[in-house]
Short mmCIF file of C-alpha atoms in Angstrom, two decimals:
data_model
loop_
_atom_site.label_atom_id
_atom_site.label_comp_id
_atom_site.label_asym_id
_atom_site.label_seq_id
_atom_site.Cartn_x
_atom_site.Cartn_y
_atom_site.Cartn_z
CA MET A 1 1.23 -9.91 30.42
CA ILE A 2 -2.24 -9.98 31.90
CA THR A 3 -3.39 -7.19 29.61
CA ASP A 4 -2.10 -9.05 26.57
CA GLY A 5 -3.92 -12.20 27.62
CA LEU A 6 -7.12 -10.29 28.28
CA THR A 7 -6.82 -8.53 24.91
CA THR A 8 -6.39 -11.84 23.13
CA VAL A 9 -9.40 -13.39 24.88
CA LEU A 10 -11.61 -10.39 24.10
CA LEU A 11 -10.45 -10.27 20.49
CA LEU A 12 -11.20 -13.95 20.01
CA ALA A 13 -14.64 -13.56 21.58
CA GLY A 14 -15.36 -10.58 19.33
CA ALA A 15 -14.21 -12.51 16.27
CA PHE A 16 -16.46 -15.42 17.28
CA PHE A 17 -19.47 -13.10 17.48
CA PHE A 18 -18.66 -11.59 14.12
CA MET A 19 -18.43 -15.07 12.62
CA ALA A 20 -21.77 -15.97 14.17
CA GLY A 21 -23.34 -12.86 12.69
CA THR A 22 -21.91 -13.61 9.25
CA ALA A 23 -23.08 -17.22 9.46
CA GLY A 24 -26.52 -15.87 10.26
CA LEU A 25 -26.33 -13.50 7.29
CA LEU A 26 -25.52 -16.36 4.97
CA ARG A 27 -27.84 -19.00 6.32
CA PHE A 28 -30.99 -17.35 7.61
CA PRO A 29 -34.04 -17.56 5.38
CA ASP A 30 -35.20 -13.98 4.88
CA VAL A 31 -34.37 -10.31 5.32
CA TYR A 32 -35.76 -9.86 8.80
CA THR A 33 -33.98 -12.77 10.42
CA ARG A 34 -30.75 -11.79 8.69
CA LEU A 35 -31.03 -8.27 10.03
CA HIS A 36 -31.63 -9.68 13.46
CA ALA A 37 -28.48 -11.81 13.29
CA LEU A 38 -26.38 -8.99 11.88
CA THR A 39 -27.27 -6.23 14.30
CA LYS A 40 -27.31 -8.25 17.49
CA ALA A 41 -24.24 -10.40 16.96
CA GLU A 42 -22.06 -7.84 15.24
CA ASN A 43 -22.76 -5.05 17.72
CA VAL A 44 -21.70 -7.30 20.57
CA GLY A 45 -18.70 -8.37 18.54
CA LEU A 46 -17.73 -4.77 17.94
CA GLY A 47 -18.15 -4.00 21.64
CA LEU A 48 -15.83 -6.86 22.56
CA ILE A 49 -13.18 -5.80 20.06
CA LEU A 50 -13.35 -2.21 21.30
CA ALA A 51 -13.05 -3.51 24.86
CA ALA A 52 -9.91 -5.38 23.78
CA LEU A 53 -8.52 -2.12 22.37
CA ALA A 54 -9.53 -0.24 25.51
CA VAL A 55 -7.50 -2.66 27.61
CA GLN A 56 -4.46 -1.69 25.53
CA ALA A 57 -5.20 2.03 25.61
CA GLU A 58 -2.73 4.43 27.21
CA SER A 59 -5.04 7.12 28.46
CA LEU A 60 -8.59 7.67 29.60
CA ALA A 61 -9.23 9.89 26.58
CA THR A 62 -8.66 6.95 24.23
CA ILE A 63 -11.03 4.74 26.23
CA LEU A 64 -13.70 7.44 26.12
CA ARG A 65 -13.20 7.81 22.39
CA LEU A 66 -13.65 4.07 21.90
CA ALA A 67 -16.84 4.17 23.99
CA VAL A 68 -18.20 7.02 21.88
CA ILE A 69 -17.34 5.09 18.70
CA TRP A 70 -19.26 2.09 19.99
CA LEU A 71 -22.23 4.24 20.89
CA LEU A 72 -22.32 5.89 17.47
CA VAL A 73 -22.08 2.56 15.66
CA GLN A 74 -24.94 1.21 17.81
CA ILE A 75 -27.16 4.13 16.93
CA ALA A 76 -26.32 3.98 13.25
CA ALA A 77 -26.73 0.20 13.02
CA ALA A 78 -30.08 0.27 14.80
CA SER A 79 -31.43 3.03 12.57
CA VAL A 80 -30.20 1.38 9.40
CA ALA A 81 -31.65 -1.99 10.40
CA HIS A 82 -34.99 -0.35 11.16
CA GLY A 83 -34.92 1.41 7.81
CA ILE A 84 -34.13 -1.76 5.89
CA ALA A 85 -36.83 -3.75 7.67
CA LYS A 86 -39.44 -1.03 7.12
CA SER A 87 -38.53 -0.76 3.47
CA ALA A 88 -38.70 -4.55 3.04
CA LEU A 89 -42.09 -4.61 4.75
CA ARG A 90 -43.40 -1.90 2.47
CA LYS A 91 -42.18 -3.81 -0.57
CA GLY A 92 -44.26 -6.72 0.62
CA ILE A 93 -41.51 -9.20 1.42
CA PRO A 94 -43.31 -11.63 3.71
CA PRO A 95 -41.65 -12.71 6.93
CA TRP A 96 -40.52 -16.28 6.81
CA LYS A 97 -42.79 -18.73 8.49
CA ARG A 98 -41.88 -22.29 9.19
CA MET B 1 8.80 -11.52 14.88
CA GLU B 2 8.65 -13.48 11.69
CA ALA B 3 5.13 -14.72 12.31
CA LEU B 4 3.79 -11.19 12.61
CA ASN B 5 5.54 -10.17 9.42
CA LEU B 6 3.99 -13.13 7.63
CA LEU B 7 0.58 -12.28 9.10
CA THR B 8 0.83 -8.66 7.96
CA TRP B 9 1.85 -9.78 4.51
CA ALA B 10 -1.08 -12.20 4.41
CA ILE B 11 -3.55 -9.49 5.45
CA ASP B 12 -2.19 -7.13 2.79
CA ALA B 13 -2.45 -9.80 0.12
CA LEU B 14 -6.00 -10.60 1.23
CA LEU B 15 -6.97 -6.93 1.05
CA GLY B 16 -5.51 -6.58 -2.43
CA LEU B 17 -7.23 -9.68 -3.74
CA CYS B 18 -10.53 -8.62 -2.18
CA LEU B 19 -10.21 -5.26 -3.92
CA LEU B 20 -9.72 -6.90 -7.29
CA TRP B 21 -12.55 -9.35 -6.72
CA LEU B 22 -14.95 -6.64 -5.55
CA ALA B 23 -14.09 -4.45 -8.52
CA TRP B 24 -14.70 -7.29 -10.96
CA TRP B 25 -17.94 -8.28 -9.28
CA ALA B 26 -19.24 -4.70 -9.13
CA LEU B 27 -18.71 -4.29 -12.85
CA ALA B 28 -19.96 -7.72 -13.89
CA THR B 29 -23.16 -7.94 -11.90
CA PRO B 30 -26.35 -7.33 -13.87
CA GLU B 31 -28.37 -5.85 -11.03
CA LEU B 32 -27.86 -2.13 -10.54
CA PHE B 33 -28.57 -2.05 -6.82
CA ARG B 34 -26.09 -4.81 -6.14
CA ALA B 35 -23.47 -3.01 -8.19
CA ILE B 36 -23.93 0.16 -6.12
CA VAL B 37 -23.65 -1.73 -2.84
CA LEU B 38 -20.49 -3.45 -4.10
CA PHE B 39 -19.07 -0.07 -5.09
CA VAL B 40 -19.62 1.23 -1.57
CA VAL B 41 -17.96 -1.88 -0.12
CA PHE B 42 -15.09 -1.35 -2.55
CA SER B 43 -14.64 2.18 -1.22
CA LEU B 44 -14.55 0.81 2.32
CA PHE B 45 -11.85 -1.73 1.44
CA LEU B 46 -9.92 0.96 -0.40
CA ALA B 47 -9.99 3.09 2.77
CA LEU B 48 -8.46 0.13 4.65
CA VAL B 49 -5.80 -0.17 1.94
CA TRP B 50 -4.95 3.51 2.31
CA VAL B 51 -4.46 2.95 6.05
CA ARG B 52 -2.13 0.04 5.31
CA LEU B 53 -0.19 2.27 2.91
CA ALA B 54 0.33 4.76 5.78
CA ALA B 55 -1.89 7.47 4.28
CA PRO B 56 -4.50 8.20 6.98
CA ASP B 57 -5.62 11.50 5.44
CA VAL B 58 -6.53 9.83 2.18
CA ALA B 59 -8.23 7.03 4.14
CA LEU B 60 -10.40 9.58 5.98
CA ALA B 61 -11.35 11.30 2.75
CA GLU B 62 -12.03 8.00 0.99
CA ALA B 63 -14.24 6.73 3.81
CA ALA B 64 -16.21 9.96 3.99
CA ILE B 65 -16.63 10.60 0.27
CA GLY B 66 -16.46 7.16 -1.27
CA ALA B 67 -18.39 5.11 1.22
CA GLY B 68 -20.73 7.90 2.27
CA LEU B 69 -21.47 10.55 -0.25
CA THR B 70 -20.97 8.60 -3.47
CA GLY B 71 -23.14 5.77 -2.18
CA ALA B 72 -25.99 8.17 -1.48
CA LEU B 73 -25.43 9.89 -4.82
CA LEU B 74 -25.58 6.63 -6.79
CA MET B 75 -28.69 5.45 -4.93
CA SER B 76 -30.41 8.74 -5.65
CA ALA B 77 -29.43 8.45 -9.31
CA MET B 78 -30.78 4.91 -9.46
CA ALA B 79 -34.09 5.97 -7.92
CA ARG B 80 -34.46 8.73 -10.49
CA LEU B 81 -33.51 6.34 -13.27
CA HIS B 82 -36.24 3.94 -12.21
CA ALA B 83 -38.75 6.76 -11.97
CA ALA B 84 -37.79 8.13 -15.38
CA THR B 85 -37.76 4.84 -17.29
CA ALA B 86 -40.73 3.12 -15.71
CA THR B 87 -43.35 2.52 -18.36
CA PRO B 88 -46.74 4.03 -17.52
CA PRO B 89 -49.34 1.46 -16.56
CA GLU B 90 -51.43 1.84 -19.70
CA LEU B 91 -48.52 0.99 -21.96
CA ARG B 92 -47.40 -2.08 -20.12
CA GLY B 93 -48.11 -5.38 -21.83
CA SER B 94 -47.53 -8.50 -19.82
CA PRO B 95 -46.00 -7.77 -16.45
CA GLU B 96 -42.26 -8.03 -16.93
CA PRO B 97 -40.05 -9.40 -14.19
CA ASP B 98 -38.38 -6.57 -12.38
CA THR B 99 -34.81 -7.86 -12.35
CA ASP B 100 -33.04 -4.97 -10.78
CA ALA B 101 -35.51 -3.88 -8.21
CA PRO B 102 -33.75 -3.58 -4.88
CA LYS B 103 -34.71 -6.41 -2.59
CA ALA B 104 -33.66 -4.86 0.70
CA ALA B 105 -33.50 -1.23 -0.18
CA ASP B 106 -31.56 1.68 1.19
CA ALA B 107 -31.94 2.75 4.75
CA GLY B 108 -35.25 4.30 5.48
CA ARG B 109 -35.66 6.19 2.27
CA PRO B 110 -38.62 5.18 0.17
CA ASP B 111 -38.28 5.06 -3.58
CA SER B 112 -39.57 8.08 -5.38
CA PRO B 113 -43.17 7.49 -6.41
CA MET C 1 -19.10 -8.74 -29.21
CA THR C 2 -17.27 -11.92 -28.30
CA LEU C 3 -14.44 -10.98 -30.69
CA MET C 4 -13.94 -7.72 -28.82
CA ARG C 5 -14.02 -9.60 -25.55
CA CYS C 6 -11.38 -12.04 -26.89
CA LEU C 7 -9.15 -9.08 -27.72
CA LEU C 8 -9.98 -7.08 -24.62
CA ILE C 9 -9.23 -9.60 -21.92
CA PRO C 10 -5.63 -10.38 -23.04
CA LEU C 11 -5.01 -6.65 -23.43
CA LEU C 12 -6.22 -5.94 -19.91
CA MET C 13 -4.22 -8.84 -18.52
CA ALA C 14 -1.12 -7.54 -20.31
CA ILE C 15 -1.65 -4.10 -18.79
CA ALA C 16 -2.15 -5.58 -15.32
CA VAL C 17 0.95 -7.77 -15.60
CA GLY C 18 3.00 -4.84 -16.90
CA LEU C 19 1.84 -2.69 -13.99
CA CYS C 20 2.78 -5.37 -11.47
CA LEU C 21 6.20 -5.84 -13.04
CA THR C 22 6.83 -2.08 -13.04
CA ILE C 23 5.91 -1.72 -9.38
CA LEU C 24 7.92 -4.74 -8.33
CA SER C 25 10.99 -3.50 -10.19
CA LEU C 26 11.05 -0.13 -8.40
CA PRO C 27 14.22 0.44 -6.36
CA GLU C 28 13.75 -0.52 -2.74
CA GLY C 29 13.95 1.87 0.14
CA GLU C 30 13.98 5.17 -1.70
CA PRO C 31 13.29 7.89 0.87
CA GLY C 32 11.46 10.01 -1.64
CA LEU C 33 10.86 13.56 -0.56
CA GLN C 34 10.41 12.82 3.14
CA GLU C 35 13.68 14.41 4.24
CA ALA C 36 13.19 17.53 2.16
CA VAL C 37 9.72 18.03 3.64
CA ALA C 38 10.94 17.30 7.16
CA GLN C 39 13.67 19.91 6.85
CA GLN C 40 11.25 22.63 5.82
CA LEU C 41 8.46 21.57 8.15
CA THR C 42 9.21 24.14 10.85
CA ASP C 43 8.97 26.96 8.34
CA SER C 44 5.68 25.78 6.97
CA GLY C 45 3.57 26.70 9.98
CA VAL C 46 1.99 23.28 10.56
CA ARG C 47 3.26 20.06 12.08
CA ASN C 48 1.56 17.57 9.78
CA PRO C 49 3.71 16.95 6.68
CA VAL C 50 0.67 16.16 4.52
CA THR C 51 -1.01 19.48 5.34
CA ALA C 52 2.29 21.28 4.84
CA VAL C 53 2.66 19.81 1.37
CA LEU C 54 -0.99 20.35 0.42
CA LEU C 55 -1.41 23.88 1.67
CA ASN C 56 2.03 25.38 1.72
CA PHE C 57 4.56 23.78 -0.59
CA ARG C 58 2.05 22.82 -3.29
CA ALA C 59 -0.66 25.30 -2.49
CA TYR C 60 -1.19 26.15 -6.14
CA ASP C 61 -2.27 22.55 -6.84
CA THR C 62 -4.82 22.70 -4.03
CA LEU C 63 -6.17 25.95 -5.39
CA LEU C 64 -6.69 24.36 -8.78
CA GLU C 65 -8.32 21.34 -7.13
CA LEU C 66 -10.91 23.68 -5.65
CA VAL C 67 -11.47 25.09 -9.12
CA VAL C 68 -11.99 21.54 -10.39
CA LEU C 69 -14.68 21.00 -7.74
CA LEU C 70 -16.40 24.17 -8.84
CA LEU C 71 -16.26 23.03 -12.45
CA ALA C 72 -17.85 19.73 -11.39
CA VAL C 73 -20.80 21.57 -9.88
CA LEU C 74 -21.12 23.71 -13.00
CA GLY C 75 -21.06 20.56 -15.10
CA VAL C 76 -23.85 19.00 -13.06
CA TRP C 77 -25.87 22.21 -13.21
CA SER C 78 -25.45 22.39 -16.96
CA PHE C 79 -27.71 19.38 -17.36
CA GLY C 80 -30.62 21.68 -16.80
CA ALA C 81 -33.50 21.50 -14.44
CA HIS C 82 -35.23 18.28 -13.65
CA ALA C 83 -37.59 17.08 -10.96
CA GLY C 84 -35.58 17.82 -7.87
CA ALA C 85 -34.78 15.35 -5.13
CA SER C 86 -38.19 14.10 -4.12
CA ALA C 87 -38.49 14.90 -0.45
CA PRO C 88 -39.72 11.62 0.96
CA GLY C 89 -41.62 11.42 4.19
CA ALA C 90 -38.97 10.44 6.65
CA GLY C 91 -39.76 7.86 9.24
CA GLU C 92 -39.50 8.74 12.90
CA VAL C 93 -36.32 6.72 13.35
CA LEU C 94 -34.48 8.44 10.52
CA ASP C 95 -35.71 11.77 11.80
CA ALA C 96 -34.47 11.08 15.33
CA LEU C 97 -31.17 9.80 13.94
CA ALA C 98 -30.68 12.97 11.92
CA ARG C 99 -31.45 15.18 14.91
CA LEU C 100 -28.99 13.24 17.03
CA ILE C 101 -26.19 12.79 14.54
CA THR C 102 -26.05 16.21 12.87
CA PRO C 103 -24.54 18.13 15.83
CA ILE C 104 -22.04 15.32 16.30
CA LEU C 105 -21.10 15.45 12.62
CA ILE C 106 -20.64 19.23 12.74
CA LEU C 107 -18.42 18.80 15.80
CA VAL C 108 -16.38 16.10 14.08
CA SER C 109 -16.02 18.29 11.02
CA VAL C 110 -14.72 21.24 13.02
CA TYR C 111 -12.37 18.92 14.89
CA LEU C 112 -11.00 17.48 11.64
CA LEU C 113 -10.45 21.01 10.35
CA TRP C 114 -8.56 22.03 13.46
CA ALA C 115 -6.63 18.78 13.78
CA GLY C 116 -5.37 19.01 10.21
CA ALA C 117 -2.51 21.12 11.45
CA HIS C 118 -0.92 18.39 13.53
CA ALA C 119 -2.69 15.10 12.79
CA PRO C 120 -4.48 13.46 9.86
CA GLY C 121 -7.34 15.71 8.87
CA GLY C 122 -7.71 18.90 6.97
CA ALA C 123 -10.15 20.84 4.87
CA PHE C 124 -11.22 18.09 2.44
CA GLN C 125 -12.07 15.61 5.16
CA ALA C 126 -13.91 18.23 7.22
CA GLY C 127 -15.88 19.36 4.16
CA ALA C 128 -16.79 15.78 3.29
CA VAL C 129 -18.13 15.08 6.80
CA LEU C 130 -20.11 18.32 6.78
CA SER C 131 -21.62 17.46 3.42
CA ALA C 132 -22.54 14.01 4.78
CA ALA C 133 -24.49 15.75 7.54
CA ALA C 134 -26.22 17.96 4.97
CA VAL C 135 -27.11 14.95 2.79
CA LEU C 136 -28.59 13.19 5.83
CA LEU C 137 -30.74 16.23 6.54
CA ILE C 138 -31.87 16.44 2.93
CA LEU C 139 -32.87 12.77 3.00
CA CYS C 140 -35.08 13.60 5.98
CA GLY C 141 -36.87 16.22 3.96
CA TRP C 142 -35.04 19.32 5.18
CA GLN C 143 -35.14 22.13 2.69
CA PRO C 144 -32.45 24.77 2.94
CA PRO C 145 -33.99 28.12 3.90
CA ALA C 146 -35.06 30.06 0.84
CA VAL C 147 -33.12 33.11 1.98
CA LEU C 148 -30.01 31.17 0.93
CA GLY C 149 -31.28 31.70 -2.59
CA ARG C 150 -29.07 31.96 -5.58
CA ALA C 151 -26.65 34.74 -4.79
CA PRO C 152 -25.49 33.53 -1.36
CA LEU C 153 -25.22 30.01 -2.78
CA ARG C 154 -22.90 31.07 -5.57
CA LEU C 155 -20.96 33.23 -3.16
CA GLY C 156 -20.47 30.27 -0.88
CA LEU C 157 -19.34 28.06 -3.74
CA THR C 158 -16.60 30.44 -4.76
CA LEU C 159 -15.66 31.25 -1.18
CA GLY C 160 -12.86 28.71 -1.05
CA ILE C 161 -11.22 29.89 -4.24
CA THR C 162 -11.64 33.57 -3.44
CA GLY C 163 -10.28 33.16 0.05
CA PHE C 164 -7.33 31.22 -1.27
CA LEU C 165 -6.61 33.80 -3.94
CA LEU C 166 -6.97 36.72 -1.54
CA VAL C 167 -4.52 35.20 0.91
CA GLY C 168 -2.18 34.28 -1.90
CA MET C 169 -2.28 37.71 -3.45
CA SER C 170 -1.83 39.44 -0.11
CA THR C 171 1.64 37.97 0.02
CA LEU C 172 2.38 39.84 -3.21
CA PHE C 173 2.03 43.14 -1.37
CA SER C 174 4.68 42.24 1.17
CA GLY C 175 7.22 41.63 -1.56
CA ARG C 176 6.99 37.84 -1.82
CA SER C 177 5.74 35.83 -4.75
CA LEU C 178 2.22 34.46 -5.06
CA LEU C 179 1.21 32.08 -2.25
CA GLN C 180 4.55 32.37 -0.48
CA TYR C 181 3.44 32.73 3.12
CA PRO C 182 5.68 34.51 5.65
CA PRO C 183 6.88 31.78 8.03
CA ASP C 184 5.67 33.64 11.13
CA HIS C 185 2.04 33.79 10.05
CA ALA C 186 1.95 30.70 7.87
CA GLY C 187 -0.02 28.71 10.46
CA SER C 188 -2.83 31.25 10.76
CA LEU C 189 -2.97 31.85 7.02
CA ILE C 190 -3.26 28.12 6.39
CA MET C 191 -6.06 27.86 8.97
CA LEU C 192 -7.87 30.75 7.29
CA ILE C 193 -7.60 29.14 3.87
CA GLU C 194 -8.70 25.79 5.23
CA THR C 195 -11.78 27.25 6.92
CA ALA C 196 -12.92 28.93 3.72
CA ALA C 197 -12.15 25.77 1.75
CA THR C 198 -14.14 23.58 4.17
CA GLY C 199 -17.29 25.61 3.69
CA ALA C 200 -16.86 25.65 -0.07
CA ILE C 201 -16.16 21.91 -0.27
CA ALA C 202 -19.16 21.04 1.91
CA LEU C 203 -21.42 23.23 -0.20
CA THR C 204 -20.01 21.78 -3.43
CA LEU C 205 -20.51 18.16 -2.39
CA THR C 206 -24.02 18.83 -1.13
CA LEU C 207 -24.93 20.57 -4.38
CA LEU C 208 -23.49 17.63 -6.31
CA PHE C 209 -25.90 15.44 -4.38
CA ILE C 210 -28.91 17.70 -4.91
CA GLY C 211 -28.15 17.92 -8.60
CA THR C 212 -30.57 20.61 -9.69
CA ALA C 213 -29.51 24.18 -10.14
CA PRO C 214 -31.57 26.63 -8.11
CA ALA C 215 -34.44 28.17 -10.07
CA GLY C 216 -33.04 30.51 -12.67
CA ARG C 217 -33.95 34.05 -13.42
CA ASN C 218 -35.72 33.23 -16.68
CA PRO C 219 -38.05 30.26 -16.36
CA SER C 220 -37.57 27.84 -19.26
#
């Protein structure tokens, strides 16, 4: 009962962060700010969803696997965001100024 | 639980419609880079569909090959295409707008010079 | 152009509607071949029905699939030499990522190969993950060592098919037909075939990405 409630709360929080990240992707003015919104919000969202799954997990091995998945996605997302930003900078896309 | 059955059915219908829409968009878009990105996203959705069809082996293979290897392959092909068909500077007339230049390009890999 | 489009779109819609009607009119709840596979599963040497079907009951199809992969590489090589994959200067982040991720990918690939016997996995998935690791390394500017020149490369490409054929033909000597594994050793034979196939598939997919054939004997 408590675990189901906790799972629901964590899932909803994760979904909220994902929605915030997607709203940032759609509404922010240029590449760099969009990357910022995507990586920060969606990594936290993924962490919350994996935490919700970890609450429902049966064994410690599953929880460790979920933690490793989160770590790998963090590393990959950070590297990809860096790569995109560096490539955009080299193409001369100017950062948005007010 | 009728609500869960309805929810599952709704998710399946959404996945199917997204597949069709992505496929149409990937084929109809004029920019090459966007088409490749849409193809990779299509492979990702297809992997989800395989999971829903209770075929996890195919989903693993689709995610690894479709979303990973084929994406890299198509990007590499596009880079070579641009390098091969770029007009040399002395033959260029007025600067033409570069319609299918990638705006935010692939991760960390510079275009071939 | 617009005339063809006026003819094409109704044709495609007709095909799509016909496909939907055919699928929706299929009889409900047919068990298919699940019971037949489940009955023979203990004799097949593995516990995953997909691997049993792929590598035991329909092993001949998998052998020919490996041949198709080899033909794909030959087709790509037949385009002749061109400027190979330009080795770009990799940034530090991509470099660090490759150094970190490659051992993990190799581990995941070996795990998928081993887990194919009892869980979703198998040779194709393991080979695909291994080739993803190789592609990542190539994007960072790694060149395969030149000692893996032409002959070891071609040997590795045909390793899957040769291994498969050798195992299949060895059953001929014990009085069975081609690719009919003895039920006692079926598990180990399947693992042997899958290991050879994983290496071959990884090499094939990586070569499909590289695209250029290695430098030939007679320069063109």
